[in-house]
XYZ file of C-alpha atoms in Angstrom:
245
model
C 12.837 4.097 -44.020
C 10.331 1.372 -43.227
C 13.114 -1.190 -43.492
C 15.245 0.792 -41.068
C 12.374 1.131 -38.574
C 11.795 -2.598 -38.851
C 15.459 -3.275 -38.178
C 15.412 -0.958 -35.154
C 12.316 -2.749 -33.839
C 14.154 -6.071 -34.135
C 17.107 -4.669 -32.164
C 14.761 -3.261 -29.497
C 13.114 -6.664 -29.175
C 16.457 -8.484 -28.996
C 17.644 -6.126 -26.243
C 14.299 -6.580 -24.444
C 13.626 -2.858 -24.480
C 10.157 -1.353 -24.514
C 8.720 -0.428 -27.936
C 8.868 3.342 -28.400
C 6.548 5.575 -30.396
C 9.260 7.398 -32.340
C 6.792 9.793 -33.974
C 5.553 10.923 -30.554
C 9.031 11.206 -29.010
C 10.664 13.110 -31.866
C 7.657 15.011 -33.224
C 8.576 18.626 -33.977
C 12.205 18.105 -32.986
C 14.231 18.634 -36.130
C 18.000 18.849 -36.542
C 18.782 16.811 -33.445
C 22.364 15.780 -32.926
C 22.927 12.008 -32.727
C 23.835 12.338 -29.045
C 20.673 14.318 -28.243
C 18.511 11.818 -30.118
C 20.047 8.916 -28.186
C 19.538 10.778 -24.897
C 15.863 11.418 -25.680
C 15.377 7.772 -26.618
C 16.970 6.545 -23.392
C 14.908 9.013 -21.329
C 11.779 7.562 -22.911
C 12.983 4.045 -22.068
C 13.416 5.074 -18.433
C 9.932 6.606 -18.383
C 8.361 3.478 -19.839
C 10.254 1.255 -17.396
C 9.148 3.359 -14.405
C 5.553 3.247 -15.685
C 5.699 -0.544 -16.028
C 7.196 -0.968 -12.555
C 4.533 1.294 -11.036
C 1.765 -0.695 -12.738
C 3.270 -3.946 -11.427
C 3.638 -2.555 -7.891
C -0.003 -1.495 -7.886
C -1.136 -4.879 -9.130
C 0.834 -6.673 -6.420
C -0.244 -4.250 -3.693
C -3.757 -5.664 -3.532
C -5.502 -2.342 -2.913
C -9.260 -2.948 -2.633
C -9.908 0.358 -4.402
C -8.170 3.603 -5.318
C -8.714 6.255 -2.660
C -7.066 9.638 -2.201
C -6.776 12.033 0.709
C -8.439 14.698 -1.448
C -11.575 12.511 -1.722
C -11.922 12.214 2.050
C -14.696 14.265 3.683
C -12.859 16.040 6.500
C -15.932 18.207 7.024
C -17.938 15.154 8.070
C -15.106 13.356 9.873
C -13.565 15.942 12.209
C -11.566 13.630 14.470
C -8.672 13.668 11.982
C -7.396 16.764 10.192
C -6.397 17.173 6.585
C -3.141 18.735 7.783
C -2.255 15.521 9.645
C -2.932 13.368 6.600
C -1.014 15.667 4.256
C 1.930 15.546 6.639
C 1.802 11.742 6.626
C 1.446 11.666 2.848
C 5.032 12.834 2.356
C 5.917 9.213 3.265
C 9.279 10.171 4.816
C 8.347 8.106 7.895
C 8.706 4.924 5.847
C 12.467 5.416 5.782
C 12.430 5.325 9.593
C 10.107 2.298 9.753
C 7.432 4.261 11.643
C 3.920 2.836 11.931
C 0.448 4.368 11.675
C -2.616 3.062 13.525
C -6.169 4.140 12.685
C -8.557 3.215 15.486
C -12.320 3.717 15.578
C -15.758 2.232 14.953
C -16.837 0.955 11.518
C -17.614 3.495 8.820
C -15.515 6.432 10.065
C -12.994 6.294 7.210
C -10.109 4.222 8.556
C -9.770 2.025 5.472
C -10.122 5.008 3.123
C -7.204 6.838 4.749
C -5.085 3.681 5.030
C -5.638 2.934 1.340
C -4.830 6.548 0.429
C -1.490 6.389 2.267
C -0.716 3.026 0.665
C -1.395 4.562 -2.741
C 0.891 7.504 -1.897
C 3.662 5.054 -1.004
C 3.241 3.325 -4.367
C 3.396 6.679 -6.152
C 6.632 7.431 -4.308
C 8.151 4.224 -5.645
C 7.882 2.049 -2.538
C 6.761 -1.567 -2.624
C 3.568 -1.571 -0.561
C 0.985 -4.215 0.293
C -2.625 -3.940 1.443
C -4.209 -6.935 3.187
C -6.777 -7.733 5.824
C -5.717 -9.475 9.024
C -7.859 -12.453 8.025
C -6.085 -12.798 4.652
C -2.663 -12.299 6.240
C -3.277 -15.015 8.815
C -4.514 -17.417 6.123
C -1.326 -16.818 4.110
C 0.829 -17.281 7.205
C -0.914 -20.575 7.997
C -0.543 -21.960 4.473
C 2.738 -20.489 3.196
C 4.571 -23.790 3.764
C 2.063 -25.828 1.743
C 0.566 -23.486 -0.870
C 2.756 -21.923 -3.564
C 0.410 -18.935 -3.895
C 0.617 -18.145 -0.179
C 4.376 -18.637 -0.218
C 4.809 -16.158 -3.084
C 2.502 -13.687 -1.421
C 4.336 -13.821 1.901
C 7.719 -13.430 0.208
C 6.463 -10.249 -1.460
C 4.855 -8.966 1.740
C 8.062 -9.475 3.710
C 10.044 -7.472 1.146
C 7.590 -4.544 1.126
C 8.541 -1.193 2.610
C 4.954 -0.645 3.793
C 2.419 -3.240 4.913
C -1.169 -2.154 5.530
C -3.239 -4.545 7.665
C -6.940 -3.729 7.552
C -9.798 -4.978 9.757
C -7.749 -5.917 12.811
C -10.194 -6.978 15.515
C -13.155 -7.923 13.347
C -12.585 -11.637 13.849
C -11.126 -13.431 16.893
C -7.824 -15.284 16.530
C -7.173 -18.735 17.918
C -3.886 -19.334 19.825
C -2.033 -20.541 16.712
C -3.177 -17.536 14.678
C -2.295 -15.065 17.437
C 1.198 -16.589 17.646
C 1.641 -16.365 13.881
C 0.561 -12.711 13.899
C 2.939 -11.962 16.766
C 5.793 -13.656 14.916
C 5.067 -11.640 11.785
C 4.891 -8.289 13.617
C 8.119 -9.139 15.464
C 9.817 -9.987 12.174
C 8.753 -6.687 10.565
C 9.432 -4.537 13.646
C 11.986 -1.738 13.206
C 12.602 -2.555 9.540
C 9.217 -2.205 7.817
C 6.445 0.346 8.256
C 3.018 -1.013 9.138
C -0.376 0.669 8.867
C -3.102 -0.902 10.981
C -6.819 -0.191 10.991
C -8.846 -1.529 13.901
C -12.408 -1.150 15.110
C -11.178 -1.724 18.676
C -9.086 0.363 21.017
C -5.784 -1.117 22.152
C -7.284 -1.929 25.546
C -9.754 -4.222 23.745
C -7.245 -6.151 21.647
C -6.958 -8.916 24.225
C -10.637 -9.696 23.529
C -9.883 -11.007 20.029
C -6.248 -12.025 20.613
C -7.200 -14.175 23.587
C -3.807 -13.877 25.265
C -2.643 -10.933 27.372
C 1.073 -11.626 26.944
C 0.903 -11.880 23.156
C -1.339 -8.810 22.942
C 1.129 -6.772 25.007
C 4.071 -8.003 22.936
C 2.367 -7.113 19.636
C 1.330 -3.657 20.821
C 4.779 -3.014 22.265
C 6.298 -3.510 18.817
C 3.571 -1.683 16.900
C 3.359 1.519 18.930
C 7.030 1.996 19.828
C 7.397 4.352 16.841
C 3.843 5.077 15.804
C 1.334 7.762 14.825
C -1.943 6.800 16.537
C -5.090 8.329 15.052
C -8.260 7.814 17.072
C -11.312 8.349 14.887
C -14.789 8.899 16.293
C -18.228 9.872 15.081
C -21.027 8.441 12.970
C -20.590 5.998 10.114
C -20.178 7.913 6.852
C -21.804 5.072 4.919
C -24.890 5.015 7.152
C -25.237 8.792 7.081
C -24.919 8.864 3.291
C -26.813 5.693 2.485
C -28.936 5.597 -0.648
C -32.399 4.089 -0.638
C -33.772 2.013 -3.518
C -36.936 4.113 -3.573
C -35.425 7.589 -3.070
């Protein structure tokens, strides 16, 4: 028997299939027909492949942390409802290349909710990416000269969902604003984008520095878009922990 298992393992390796725990798969399942046994084995191969692909998607996504909608304190943050987030979490809007914009001051939960939706997209089998605007601009500026940036941008452009966090925290120079405009134009109508920003749309010109580019970017972002304006106190400041208490 050990020789047969060894031979099977060699065949699995040669076919580049995932190693399978036969004892776990067939435990308690006696008198299986050959066809049923093969079917169960192939089902396990599919499960292992899906698990591997999901792990790889999550690694490439670049999520800063794992957040869920269930962890969000809707009792503290009342400017967005749980019903709205659960509706968005079905992810059907990705197929229509709709966008979602979370706007509001720091600490109100924009990044938490954006990360939670990104995680939901990954669970649903979509390729999704989470980045800050600063990191995205750096990759755009260096993709022609740095292999790492080039690989990253190729993956980002193929994603079904791109989450851009911290839009508005840092000003963009004219070159950077043009690169961001070009990227948003390229993704428009074919890829869903989630944006978090600490500034209202009427303030975007302040960090973009160009009214025409700002208008063009917003025109593409909000054409098909769920806009969620978040208000209130910073959750982090209200729940801060002191060293001495």
